[in-house]
Coordinates of C-alpha atoms and ligand atoms in Angstrom, one line a residue:
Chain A
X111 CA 2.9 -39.2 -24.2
X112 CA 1.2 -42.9 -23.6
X113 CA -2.2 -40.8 -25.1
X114 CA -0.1 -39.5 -28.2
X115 CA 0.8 -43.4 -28.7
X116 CA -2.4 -44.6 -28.5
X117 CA -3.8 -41.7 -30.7
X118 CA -1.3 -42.9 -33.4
X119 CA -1.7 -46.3 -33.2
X120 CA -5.8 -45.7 -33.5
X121 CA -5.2 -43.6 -36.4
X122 CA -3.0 -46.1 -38.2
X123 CA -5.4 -49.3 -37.4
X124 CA -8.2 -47.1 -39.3
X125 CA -10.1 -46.8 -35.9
X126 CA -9.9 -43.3 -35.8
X127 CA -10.9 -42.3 -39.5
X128 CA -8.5 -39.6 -40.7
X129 CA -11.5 -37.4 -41.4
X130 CA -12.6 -37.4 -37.5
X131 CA -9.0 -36.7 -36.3
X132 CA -5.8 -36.9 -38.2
X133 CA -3.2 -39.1 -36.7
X134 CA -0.1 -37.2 -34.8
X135 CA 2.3 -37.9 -37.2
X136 CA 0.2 -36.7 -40.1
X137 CA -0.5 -33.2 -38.3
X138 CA 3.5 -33.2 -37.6
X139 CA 3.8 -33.6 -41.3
X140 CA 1.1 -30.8 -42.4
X141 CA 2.9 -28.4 -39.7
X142 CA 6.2 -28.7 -41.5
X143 CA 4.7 -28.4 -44.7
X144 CA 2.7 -25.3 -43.4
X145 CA 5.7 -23.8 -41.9
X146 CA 8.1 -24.3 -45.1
X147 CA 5.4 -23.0 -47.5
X148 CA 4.8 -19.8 -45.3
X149 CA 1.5 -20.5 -45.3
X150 CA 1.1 -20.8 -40.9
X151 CA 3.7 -18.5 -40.5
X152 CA 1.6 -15.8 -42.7
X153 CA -1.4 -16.4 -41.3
X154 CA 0.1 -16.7 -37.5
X155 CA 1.3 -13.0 -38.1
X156 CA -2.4 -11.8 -39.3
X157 CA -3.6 -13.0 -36.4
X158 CA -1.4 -12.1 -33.8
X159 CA -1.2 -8.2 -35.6
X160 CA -4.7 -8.6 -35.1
X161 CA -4.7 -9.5 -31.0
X162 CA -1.6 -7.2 -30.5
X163 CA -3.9 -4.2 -32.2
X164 CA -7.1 -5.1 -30.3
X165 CA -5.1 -5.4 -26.9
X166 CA -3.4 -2.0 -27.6
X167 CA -6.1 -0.4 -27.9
X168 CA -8.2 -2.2 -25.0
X169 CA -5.9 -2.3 -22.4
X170 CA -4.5 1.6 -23.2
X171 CA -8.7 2.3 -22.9
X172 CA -8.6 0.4 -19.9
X173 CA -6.1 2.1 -18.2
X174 CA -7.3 5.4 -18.8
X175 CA -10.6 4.9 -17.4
X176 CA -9.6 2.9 -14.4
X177 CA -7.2 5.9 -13.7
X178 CA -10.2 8.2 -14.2
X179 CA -12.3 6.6 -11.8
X180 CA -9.9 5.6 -9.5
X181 CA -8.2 8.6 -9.0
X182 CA -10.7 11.4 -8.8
X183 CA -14.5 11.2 -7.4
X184 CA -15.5 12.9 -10.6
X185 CA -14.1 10.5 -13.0
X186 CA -15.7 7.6 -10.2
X187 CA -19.4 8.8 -10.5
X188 CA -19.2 9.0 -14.3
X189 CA -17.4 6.2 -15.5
X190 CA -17.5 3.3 -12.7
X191 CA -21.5 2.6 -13.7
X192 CA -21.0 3.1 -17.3
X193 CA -18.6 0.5 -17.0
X194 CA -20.7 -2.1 -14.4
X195 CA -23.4 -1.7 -17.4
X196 CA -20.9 -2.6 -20.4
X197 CA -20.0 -5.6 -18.0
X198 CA -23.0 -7.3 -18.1
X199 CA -23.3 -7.2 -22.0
X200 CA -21.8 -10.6 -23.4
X201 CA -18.8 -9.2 -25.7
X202 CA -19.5 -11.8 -28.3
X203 CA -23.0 -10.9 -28.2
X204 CA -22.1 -8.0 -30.1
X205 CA -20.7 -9.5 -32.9
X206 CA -23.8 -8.9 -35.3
X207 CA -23.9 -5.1 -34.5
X208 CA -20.1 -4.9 -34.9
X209 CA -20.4 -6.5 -38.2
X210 CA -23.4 -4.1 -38.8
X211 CA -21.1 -0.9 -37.6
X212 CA -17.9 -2.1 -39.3
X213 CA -18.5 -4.4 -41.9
X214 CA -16.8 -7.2 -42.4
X215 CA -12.8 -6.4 -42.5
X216 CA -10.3 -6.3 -39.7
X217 CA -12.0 -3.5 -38.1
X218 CA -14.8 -5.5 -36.4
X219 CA -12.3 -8.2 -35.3
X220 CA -9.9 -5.8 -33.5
X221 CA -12.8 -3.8 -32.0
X222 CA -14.1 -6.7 -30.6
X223 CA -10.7 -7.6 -28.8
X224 CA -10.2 -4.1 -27.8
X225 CA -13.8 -4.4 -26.4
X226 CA -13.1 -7.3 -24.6
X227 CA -10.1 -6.3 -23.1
X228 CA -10.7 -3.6 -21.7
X229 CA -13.0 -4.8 -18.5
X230 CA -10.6 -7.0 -17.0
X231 CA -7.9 -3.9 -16.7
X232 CA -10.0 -1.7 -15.7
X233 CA -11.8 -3.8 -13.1
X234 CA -8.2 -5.0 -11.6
X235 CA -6.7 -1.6 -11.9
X236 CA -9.7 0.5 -10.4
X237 CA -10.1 -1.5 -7.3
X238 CA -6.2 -1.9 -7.1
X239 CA -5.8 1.7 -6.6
X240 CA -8.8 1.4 -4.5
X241 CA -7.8 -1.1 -2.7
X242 CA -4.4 0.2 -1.7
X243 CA -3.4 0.8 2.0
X244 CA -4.6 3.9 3.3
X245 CA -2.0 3.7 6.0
X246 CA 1.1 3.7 3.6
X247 CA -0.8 6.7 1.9
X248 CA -1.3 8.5 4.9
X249 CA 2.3 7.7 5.9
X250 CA 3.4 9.4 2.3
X251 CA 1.6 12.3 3.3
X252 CA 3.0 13.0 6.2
X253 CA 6.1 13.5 4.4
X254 CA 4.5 16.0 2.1
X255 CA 4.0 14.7 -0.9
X256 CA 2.5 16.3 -3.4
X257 CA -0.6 14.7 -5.3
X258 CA 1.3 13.9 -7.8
X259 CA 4.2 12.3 -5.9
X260 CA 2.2 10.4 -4.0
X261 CA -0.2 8.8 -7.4
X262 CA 3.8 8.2 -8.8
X263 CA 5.2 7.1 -5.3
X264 CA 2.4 4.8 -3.7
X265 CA -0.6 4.5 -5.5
X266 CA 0.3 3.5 -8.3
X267 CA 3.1 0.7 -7.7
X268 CA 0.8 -0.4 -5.0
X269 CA -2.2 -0.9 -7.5
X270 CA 0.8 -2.7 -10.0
X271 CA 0.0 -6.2 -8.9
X272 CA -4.0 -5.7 -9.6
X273 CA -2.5 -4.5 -13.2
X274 CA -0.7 -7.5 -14.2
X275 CA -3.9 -10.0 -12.6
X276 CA -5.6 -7.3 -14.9
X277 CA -2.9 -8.0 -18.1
X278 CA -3.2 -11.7 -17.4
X279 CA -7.3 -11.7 -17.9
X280 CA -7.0 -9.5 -20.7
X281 CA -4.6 -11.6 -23.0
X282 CA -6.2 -14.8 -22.4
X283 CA -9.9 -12.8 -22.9
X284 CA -8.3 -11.2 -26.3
X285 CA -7.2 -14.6 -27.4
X286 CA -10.3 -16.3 -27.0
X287 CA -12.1 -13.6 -28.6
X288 CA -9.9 -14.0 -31.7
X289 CA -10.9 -16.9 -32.2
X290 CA -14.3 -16.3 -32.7
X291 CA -14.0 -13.0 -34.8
X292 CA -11.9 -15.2 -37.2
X293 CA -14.9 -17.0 -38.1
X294 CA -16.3 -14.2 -39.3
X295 CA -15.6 -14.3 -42.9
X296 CA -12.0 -14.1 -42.5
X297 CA -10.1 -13.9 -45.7
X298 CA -6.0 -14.6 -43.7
X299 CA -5.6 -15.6 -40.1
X300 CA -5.3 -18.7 -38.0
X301 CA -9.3 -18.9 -38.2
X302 CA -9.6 -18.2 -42.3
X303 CA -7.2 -21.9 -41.9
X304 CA -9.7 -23.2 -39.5
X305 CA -12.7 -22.5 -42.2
X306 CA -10.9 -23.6 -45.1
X307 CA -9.7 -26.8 -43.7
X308 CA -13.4 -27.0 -42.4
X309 CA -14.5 -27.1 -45.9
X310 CA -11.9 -29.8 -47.4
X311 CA -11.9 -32.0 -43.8
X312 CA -8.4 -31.4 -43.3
X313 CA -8.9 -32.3 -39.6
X314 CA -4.7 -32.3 -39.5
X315 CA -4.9 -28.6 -40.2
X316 CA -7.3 -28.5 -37.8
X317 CA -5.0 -29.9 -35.1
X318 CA -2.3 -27.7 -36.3
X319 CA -3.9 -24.4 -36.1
X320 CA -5.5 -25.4 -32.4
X321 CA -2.0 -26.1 -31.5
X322 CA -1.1 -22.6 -32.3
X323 CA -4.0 -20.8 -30.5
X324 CA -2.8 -23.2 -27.6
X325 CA 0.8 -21.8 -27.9
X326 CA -0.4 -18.4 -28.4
X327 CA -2.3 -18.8 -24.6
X328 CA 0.6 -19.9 -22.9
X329 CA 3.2 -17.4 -24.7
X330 CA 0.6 -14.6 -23.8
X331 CA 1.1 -16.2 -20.7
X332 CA 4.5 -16.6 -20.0
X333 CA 5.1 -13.0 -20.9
X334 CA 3.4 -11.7 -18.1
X335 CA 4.6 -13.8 -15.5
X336 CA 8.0 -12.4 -16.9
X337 CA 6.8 -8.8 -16.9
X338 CA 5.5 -10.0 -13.1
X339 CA 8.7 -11.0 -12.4
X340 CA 10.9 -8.1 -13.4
X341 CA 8.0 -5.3 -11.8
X342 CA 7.4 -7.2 -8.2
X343 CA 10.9 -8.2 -7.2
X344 CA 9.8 -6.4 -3.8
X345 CA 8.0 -9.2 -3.2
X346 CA 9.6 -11.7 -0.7
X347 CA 8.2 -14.7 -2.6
X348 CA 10.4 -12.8 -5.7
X349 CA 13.3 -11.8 -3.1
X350 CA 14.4 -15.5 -2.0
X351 CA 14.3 -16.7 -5.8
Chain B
X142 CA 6.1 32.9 34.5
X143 CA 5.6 35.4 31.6
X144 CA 2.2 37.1 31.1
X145 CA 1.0 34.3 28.1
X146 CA 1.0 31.7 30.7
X147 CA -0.7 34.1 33.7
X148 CA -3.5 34.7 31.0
X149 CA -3.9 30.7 30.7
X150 CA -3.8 30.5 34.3
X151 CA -6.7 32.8 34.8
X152 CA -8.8 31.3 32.8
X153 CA -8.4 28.2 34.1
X154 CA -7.8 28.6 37.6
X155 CA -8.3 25.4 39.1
X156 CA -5.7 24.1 36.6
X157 CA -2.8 26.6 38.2
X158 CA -0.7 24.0 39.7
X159 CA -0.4 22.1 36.3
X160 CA -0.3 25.1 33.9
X161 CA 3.3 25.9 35.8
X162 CA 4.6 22.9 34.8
X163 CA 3.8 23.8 31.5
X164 CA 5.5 27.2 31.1
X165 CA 7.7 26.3 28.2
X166 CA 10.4 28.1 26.6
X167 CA 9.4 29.5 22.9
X168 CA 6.8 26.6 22.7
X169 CA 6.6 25.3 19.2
X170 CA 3.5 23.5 19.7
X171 CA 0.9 25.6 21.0
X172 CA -3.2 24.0 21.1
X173 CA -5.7 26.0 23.4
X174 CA -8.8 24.9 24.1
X175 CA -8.5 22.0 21.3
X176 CA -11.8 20.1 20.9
X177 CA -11.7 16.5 18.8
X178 CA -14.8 14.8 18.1
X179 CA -16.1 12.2 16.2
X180 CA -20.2 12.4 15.4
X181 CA -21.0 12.7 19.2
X182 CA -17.9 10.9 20.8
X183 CA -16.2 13.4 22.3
X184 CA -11.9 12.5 22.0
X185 CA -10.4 15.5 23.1
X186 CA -12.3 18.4 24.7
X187 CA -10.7 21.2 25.7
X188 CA -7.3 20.4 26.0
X189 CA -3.8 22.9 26.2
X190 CA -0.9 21.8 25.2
X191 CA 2.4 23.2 24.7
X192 CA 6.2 22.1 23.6
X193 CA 9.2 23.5 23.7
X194 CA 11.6 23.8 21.8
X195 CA 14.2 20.4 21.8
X196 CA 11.9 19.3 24.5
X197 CA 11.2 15.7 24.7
X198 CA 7.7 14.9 26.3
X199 CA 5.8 11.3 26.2
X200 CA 2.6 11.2 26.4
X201 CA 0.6 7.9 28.7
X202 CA -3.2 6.7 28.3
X203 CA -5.2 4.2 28.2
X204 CA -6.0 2.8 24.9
X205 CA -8.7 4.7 23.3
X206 CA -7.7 7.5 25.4
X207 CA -6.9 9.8 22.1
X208 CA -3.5 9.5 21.8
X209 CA -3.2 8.7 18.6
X210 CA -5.9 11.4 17.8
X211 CA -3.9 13.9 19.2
X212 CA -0.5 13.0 17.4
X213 CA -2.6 13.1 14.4
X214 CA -3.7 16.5 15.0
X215 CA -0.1 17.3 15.6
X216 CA 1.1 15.8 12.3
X217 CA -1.3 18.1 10.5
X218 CA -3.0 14.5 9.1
X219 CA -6.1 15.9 10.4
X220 CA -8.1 18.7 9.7
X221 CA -8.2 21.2 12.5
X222 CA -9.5 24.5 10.8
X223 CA -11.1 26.9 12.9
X224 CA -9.2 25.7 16.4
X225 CA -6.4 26.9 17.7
X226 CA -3.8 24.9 16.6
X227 CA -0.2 25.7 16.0
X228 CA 2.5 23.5 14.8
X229 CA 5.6 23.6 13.3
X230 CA 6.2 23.7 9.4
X231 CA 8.6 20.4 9.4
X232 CA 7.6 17.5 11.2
X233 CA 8.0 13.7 10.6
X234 CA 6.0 10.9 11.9
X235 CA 7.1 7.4 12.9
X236 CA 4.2 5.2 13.6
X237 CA 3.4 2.3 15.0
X238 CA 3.8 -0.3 11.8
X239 CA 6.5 1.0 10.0
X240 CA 4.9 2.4 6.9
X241 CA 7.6 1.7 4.8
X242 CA 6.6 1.0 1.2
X243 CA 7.6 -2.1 0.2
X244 CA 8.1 -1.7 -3.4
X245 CA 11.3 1.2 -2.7
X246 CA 14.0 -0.5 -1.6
X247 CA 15.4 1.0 2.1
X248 CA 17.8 4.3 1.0
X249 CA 14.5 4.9 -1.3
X250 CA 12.0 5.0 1.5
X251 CA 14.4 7.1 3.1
X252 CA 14.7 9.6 0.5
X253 CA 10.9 9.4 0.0
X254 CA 10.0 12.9 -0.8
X255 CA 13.4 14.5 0.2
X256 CA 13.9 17.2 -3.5
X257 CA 17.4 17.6 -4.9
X258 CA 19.6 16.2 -7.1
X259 CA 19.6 12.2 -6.9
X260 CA 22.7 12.0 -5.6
X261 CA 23.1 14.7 -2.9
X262 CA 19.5 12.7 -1.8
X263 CA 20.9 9.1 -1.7
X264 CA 23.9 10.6 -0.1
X265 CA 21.8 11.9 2.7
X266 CA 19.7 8.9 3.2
X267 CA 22.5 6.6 3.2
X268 CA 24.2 9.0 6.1
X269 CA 20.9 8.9 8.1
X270 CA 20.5 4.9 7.3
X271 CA 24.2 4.8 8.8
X272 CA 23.3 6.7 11.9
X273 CA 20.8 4.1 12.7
X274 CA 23.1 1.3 12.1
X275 CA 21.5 -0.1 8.7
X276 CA 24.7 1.0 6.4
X277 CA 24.7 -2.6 5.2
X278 CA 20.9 -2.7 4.6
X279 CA 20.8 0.4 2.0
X280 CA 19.5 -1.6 -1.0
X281 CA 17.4 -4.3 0.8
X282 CA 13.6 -4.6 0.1
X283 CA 11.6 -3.5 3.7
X284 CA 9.6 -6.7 3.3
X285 CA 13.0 -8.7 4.4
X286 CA 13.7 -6.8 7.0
X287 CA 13.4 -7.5 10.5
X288 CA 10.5 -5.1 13.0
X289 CA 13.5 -3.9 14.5
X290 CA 15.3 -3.1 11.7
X291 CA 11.9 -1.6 9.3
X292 CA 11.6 0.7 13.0
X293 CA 14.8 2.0 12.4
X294 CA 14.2 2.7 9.0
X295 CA 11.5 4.6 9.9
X296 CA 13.1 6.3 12.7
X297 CA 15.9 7.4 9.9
X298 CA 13.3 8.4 7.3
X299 CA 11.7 10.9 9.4
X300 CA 15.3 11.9 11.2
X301 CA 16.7 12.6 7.2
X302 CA 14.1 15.5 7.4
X303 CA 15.6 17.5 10.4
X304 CA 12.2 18.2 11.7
X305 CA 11.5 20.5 14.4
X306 CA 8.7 18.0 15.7
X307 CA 9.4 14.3 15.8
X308 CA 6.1 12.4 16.2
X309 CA 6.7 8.6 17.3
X310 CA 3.0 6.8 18.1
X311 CA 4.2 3.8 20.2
X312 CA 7.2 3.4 17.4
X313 CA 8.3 0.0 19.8
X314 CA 5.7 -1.6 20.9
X315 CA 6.6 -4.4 19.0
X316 CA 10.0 -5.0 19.9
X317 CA 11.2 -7.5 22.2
X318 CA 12.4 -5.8 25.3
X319 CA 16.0 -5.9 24.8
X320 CA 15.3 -4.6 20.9
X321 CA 13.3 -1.9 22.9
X322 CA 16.1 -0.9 25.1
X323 CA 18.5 -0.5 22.4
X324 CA 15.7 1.9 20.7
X325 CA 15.3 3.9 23.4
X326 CA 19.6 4.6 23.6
X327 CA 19.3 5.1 19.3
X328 CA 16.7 7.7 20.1
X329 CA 18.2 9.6 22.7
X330 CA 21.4 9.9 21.0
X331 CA 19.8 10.7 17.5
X332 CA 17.7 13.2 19.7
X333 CA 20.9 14.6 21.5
X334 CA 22.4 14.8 18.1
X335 CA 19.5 16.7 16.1
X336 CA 17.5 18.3 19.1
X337 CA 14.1 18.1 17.3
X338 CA 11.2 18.1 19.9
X339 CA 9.8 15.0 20.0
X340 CA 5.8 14.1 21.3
X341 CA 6.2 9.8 21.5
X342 CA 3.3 8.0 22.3
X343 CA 3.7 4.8 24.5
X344 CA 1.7 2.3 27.1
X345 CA 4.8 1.8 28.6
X346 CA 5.4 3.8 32.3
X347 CA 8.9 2.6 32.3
X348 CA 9.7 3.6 28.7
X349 CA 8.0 7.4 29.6
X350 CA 10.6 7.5 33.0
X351 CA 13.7 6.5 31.0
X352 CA 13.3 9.0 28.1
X353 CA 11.1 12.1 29.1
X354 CA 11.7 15.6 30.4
X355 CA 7.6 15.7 30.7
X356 CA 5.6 13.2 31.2
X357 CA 1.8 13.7 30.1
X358 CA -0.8 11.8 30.9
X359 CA -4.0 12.1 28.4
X360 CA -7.4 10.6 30.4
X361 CA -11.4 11.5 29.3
X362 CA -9.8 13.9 26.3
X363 CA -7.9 16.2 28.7
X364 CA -4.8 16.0 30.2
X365 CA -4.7 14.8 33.4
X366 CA -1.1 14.7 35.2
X367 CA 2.1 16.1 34.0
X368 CA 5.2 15.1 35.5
X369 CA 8.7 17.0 34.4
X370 CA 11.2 14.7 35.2
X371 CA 15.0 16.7 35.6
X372 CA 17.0 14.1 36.5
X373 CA 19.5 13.1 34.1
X374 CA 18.7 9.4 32.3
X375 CA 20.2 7.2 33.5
X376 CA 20.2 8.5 36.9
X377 CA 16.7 8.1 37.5
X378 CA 16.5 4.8 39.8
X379 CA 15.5 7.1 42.7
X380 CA 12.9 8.6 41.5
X381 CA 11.1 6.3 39.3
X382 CA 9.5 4.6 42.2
X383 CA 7.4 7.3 43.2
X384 CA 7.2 8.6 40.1
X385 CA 5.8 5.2 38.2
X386 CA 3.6 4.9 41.0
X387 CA 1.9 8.3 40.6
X388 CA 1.7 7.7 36.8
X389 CA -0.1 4.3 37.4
X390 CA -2.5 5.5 39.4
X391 CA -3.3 8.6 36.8
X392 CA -3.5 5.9 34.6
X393 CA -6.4 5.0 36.3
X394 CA -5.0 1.3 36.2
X395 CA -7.9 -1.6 38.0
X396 CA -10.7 0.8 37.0
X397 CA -11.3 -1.2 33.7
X398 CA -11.3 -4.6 35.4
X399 CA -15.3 -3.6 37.1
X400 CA -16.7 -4.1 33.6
X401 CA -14.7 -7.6 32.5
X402 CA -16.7 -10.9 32.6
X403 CA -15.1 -13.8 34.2
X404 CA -14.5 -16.5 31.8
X405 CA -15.6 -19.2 33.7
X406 CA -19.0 -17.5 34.4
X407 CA -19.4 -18.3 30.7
X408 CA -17.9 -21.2 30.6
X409 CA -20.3 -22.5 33.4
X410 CA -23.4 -21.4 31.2
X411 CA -22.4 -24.4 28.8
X412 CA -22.2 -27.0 31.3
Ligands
ATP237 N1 -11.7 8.2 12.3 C1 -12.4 7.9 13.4 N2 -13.7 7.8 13.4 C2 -14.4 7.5 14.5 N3 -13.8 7.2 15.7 C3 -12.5 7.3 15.8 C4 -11.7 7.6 14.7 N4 -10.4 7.6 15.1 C5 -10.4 7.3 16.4 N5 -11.7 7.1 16.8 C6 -12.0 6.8 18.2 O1 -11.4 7.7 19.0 C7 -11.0 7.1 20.2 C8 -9.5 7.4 20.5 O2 -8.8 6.7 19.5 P1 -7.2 6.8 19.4 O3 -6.7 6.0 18.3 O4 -6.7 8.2 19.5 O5 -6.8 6.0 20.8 P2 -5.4 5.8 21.4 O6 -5.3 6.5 22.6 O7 -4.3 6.0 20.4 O8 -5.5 4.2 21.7 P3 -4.4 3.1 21.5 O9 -3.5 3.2 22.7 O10 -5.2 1.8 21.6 O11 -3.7 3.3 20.2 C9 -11.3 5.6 20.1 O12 -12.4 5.3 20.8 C10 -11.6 5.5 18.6 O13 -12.6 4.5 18.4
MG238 MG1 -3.0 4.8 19.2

């Protein structure tokens, strides 16, 4: 709050220069102006369409393949090393071939999420399942469950937790890699703001569209601890509260 | 003694004193011969084994003895193809750590596995749950519950099955003792009420003299004393004496102490 202040008063006295940073109560101004003309609002929903698509699609790829591998030793020794190779390649390092492969629409810009996304849900999940306790399983099967029941039963609310460490990875991951495929030659979206305002030194708009990507986080965020919440009230720490 | 038993006698005639005590009555359990090895560790070598029907027998050893082994044999956890091993088709395990799974609440761990419709099931687990004492604990989450209490869910989970065999591998070891004495009266009467066999596991002499009709004791992968104990619980002060005493010594108990450092021998070493 006292940094806010001091921010303002900087601005005001001229020692910030509006074109370094714009004062608080400028970019409070341009949000409301951005808000009421539809312009952030528009944009806000291009990106987040754009997240939502590249996450659906990365953590349902995810999933699959960590239930591949973790589940059967046929789907292990096939996917598990493709995926310790994909690993150790940089997702934004792909960008240029992604552009080359998919031009320059939303198609490079989701796949690149998607791409993203996917590693942190599959590591989590893959050595969730692996990781749960052989003695509960072994306890299950005593009782006769079938394969099935016992993947349904155990294995698969025991590797939950993992999941969601997984979920929370992926959205900030996706996020963060949003805002690098926006710069590429984005013609709507939080980053096509960025680029413009770029051009015109609107640092306020600037300020405005970081604030979003900020709220964005923390909303992505927020979800999951609810989703947490509601999937592991088992949990004694969940229990007492 | 029929001609079955006679024919196990013979071929192992030094054993004929101990292979009476274990003419059974339509055994369900039957291993002959039963050999368990790991790599080159030899468990269990040529061990017999029978139970009767109903029949509650306990089964002593020192730790690493193969207790667990064999119960695991005997839950059919293990793979025992090409031995001669026969057990009933329903049996239910209560092990040492309760195995329940944390994310079903209690009546669900209960009714984990049981098929039907969902509410004959929760109907039957809650009427097992009661027979345990837990009526008030039906929705709780196992993680809250108490060693005691996560035991006797266990105890009701595998009870809820009416199995023919009841496996317990030291199901109290955890208790405190007067928890452990209130066990051992839940299990008789549940066992008096459902008359499953039951194999149970324990270090405990005392706890093998207050619930057994035969007590087993496993040493070097065979079986090395049997007692069958007919006099009624809780009438068993006379005999416990001599019997504890003969169990201890099968037990072998002092013979492990030859191999133990004294502390202070390496305490000295740092002065
Ligand atoms: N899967 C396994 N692989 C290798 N060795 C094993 C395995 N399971 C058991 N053993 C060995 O077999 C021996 C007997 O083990 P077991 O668990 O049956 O002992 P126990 O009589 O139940 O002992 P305790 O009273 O301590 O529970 C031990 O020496 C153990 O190390
Ligand atoms: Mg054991």
């Amino acid at each position: 709050m006292a940094l806010l202040v001091l921010w303002e008063i900087a601005s005001r006295s001229g020692t910030i220069p509006q074109r370094t940073l714009a004062a608080p109560s400028a970019v409070l101004t341009t949000m409301f102006q951005m808000i009421a003309s539809g312009e952030l609002p528009g944009n806000l929903a291009v990106s987040a369409l754009r997240v939502i698509s590249g996450l659906a699609i990365g953590v349902t790829a995810g999933l699959i393949l960590a239930l591949v591998s973790g589940l059967s030793r046929a789907g292990e020794v096939t996917v598990d090393p493709l995926m310790q190779i994909k690993r150790t390649i940089p997702t934004l390092a792909l960008t240029p071939l992604f552009i080359v492969w998919f031009g320059i629409g939303e198609t490079p810009k989701i796949a690149l999420i998607a791409f993203a996304s996917i590693f942190p849900i599959y590591l989590n999940l893959y050595s969730g399942i692996r990781a749960v306790d052989v003695r509960l399983i072994e306890g299950a099967r005593s009782f006769g469950l079938s394969r099935f029941e016992l993947i349904w039963h155990v294995i698969l609310p025991g590797a939950l937790p993992s999941l969601l460490v997984g979920l929370r990875y992926s959205l900030s991951v996706a996020i963060l890699v949003l805002v690098v495929a926006e710069q590429i030659n984005a013609s709507a979206g939080l980053g096509y703001l960025i680029n413009n305002a770029r051009d015109f030194m609107r640092t306020d708009i600037i300020v405005v569209c970081l604030m979003v990507y900020a709220v964005l986080g923390l909303g992505a965020d927020w979800l999951v601890r609810i989703i947490e919440q509601r999937a592991l009230v088992w949990r004694p720490s969940n229990v007492a509260s | 003694m029929d001609a079955r038993l006679s024919f196990q006698a013979d071929r192992h005639p030094a054993d004929r004193g101990q292979n009476s005590l274990r003419a059974v009555p339509e055994p369900i359990v039957r291993l002959t011969n039963f050999t368990r090895a790991f790599g080159d560790n030899v468990i269990i070598s040529d061990l017999d084994l029978e139970i009767g029907k109903g029949e509650f027998v306990v089964l002593l050893g020192r730790s690493g003895s193969g207790k667990t082994t064999l119960l695991r044999t005997l839950a059919g956890l293990d793979d025992a193809t090409g031995q001669s091993v026969r057990i009933p088709g329903s049996r239910a395990v209560v092990f040492q750590d309760a195995r329940l799974l944390p994310w079903k609440k209690v009546w669900r761990n209960v009714a984990l596995g049981l098929r039907g419709l969902t509410g004959l099931v929760r109907d039957k687990a809650e009427r097992a749950l009661h027979e345990v004492g837990l009526g008030h604990r039906l929705d709780a989450w196992p993680l809250t519950l108490s060693g005691g209490e996560a035991q006797r869910v266990a105890l009701a989970r595998a009870l809820v099955r009416e199995p023919e065999l009841l496996l317990l591998d030291e199901p109290f070891s955890a208790l405190d003792a007067l928890t452990r004495l209130k066990m051992h009266e839940l299990t008789l009467a549940l066992w008096q009420a459902h008359r499953p066999a039951v194999l149970m596991v324990t270090h405990d002499v005392d706890e093998a003299i207050a619930l057994a009709d035969r007590v087993l004791v496993l040493d070097q992968g065979r079986i090395v004393t049997q007692e069958r104990i007919t006099a009624p619980r809780g009438e068993r002060s006379d005999v416990a004496r001599g019997l504890r005493q003969r169990l201890l010594s099968a037990l072998g108990s002092g013979a492990e102490h030859a191999s133990v450092i004294p502390f202070r021998q390496s305490h000295e070493a740092f002065a």
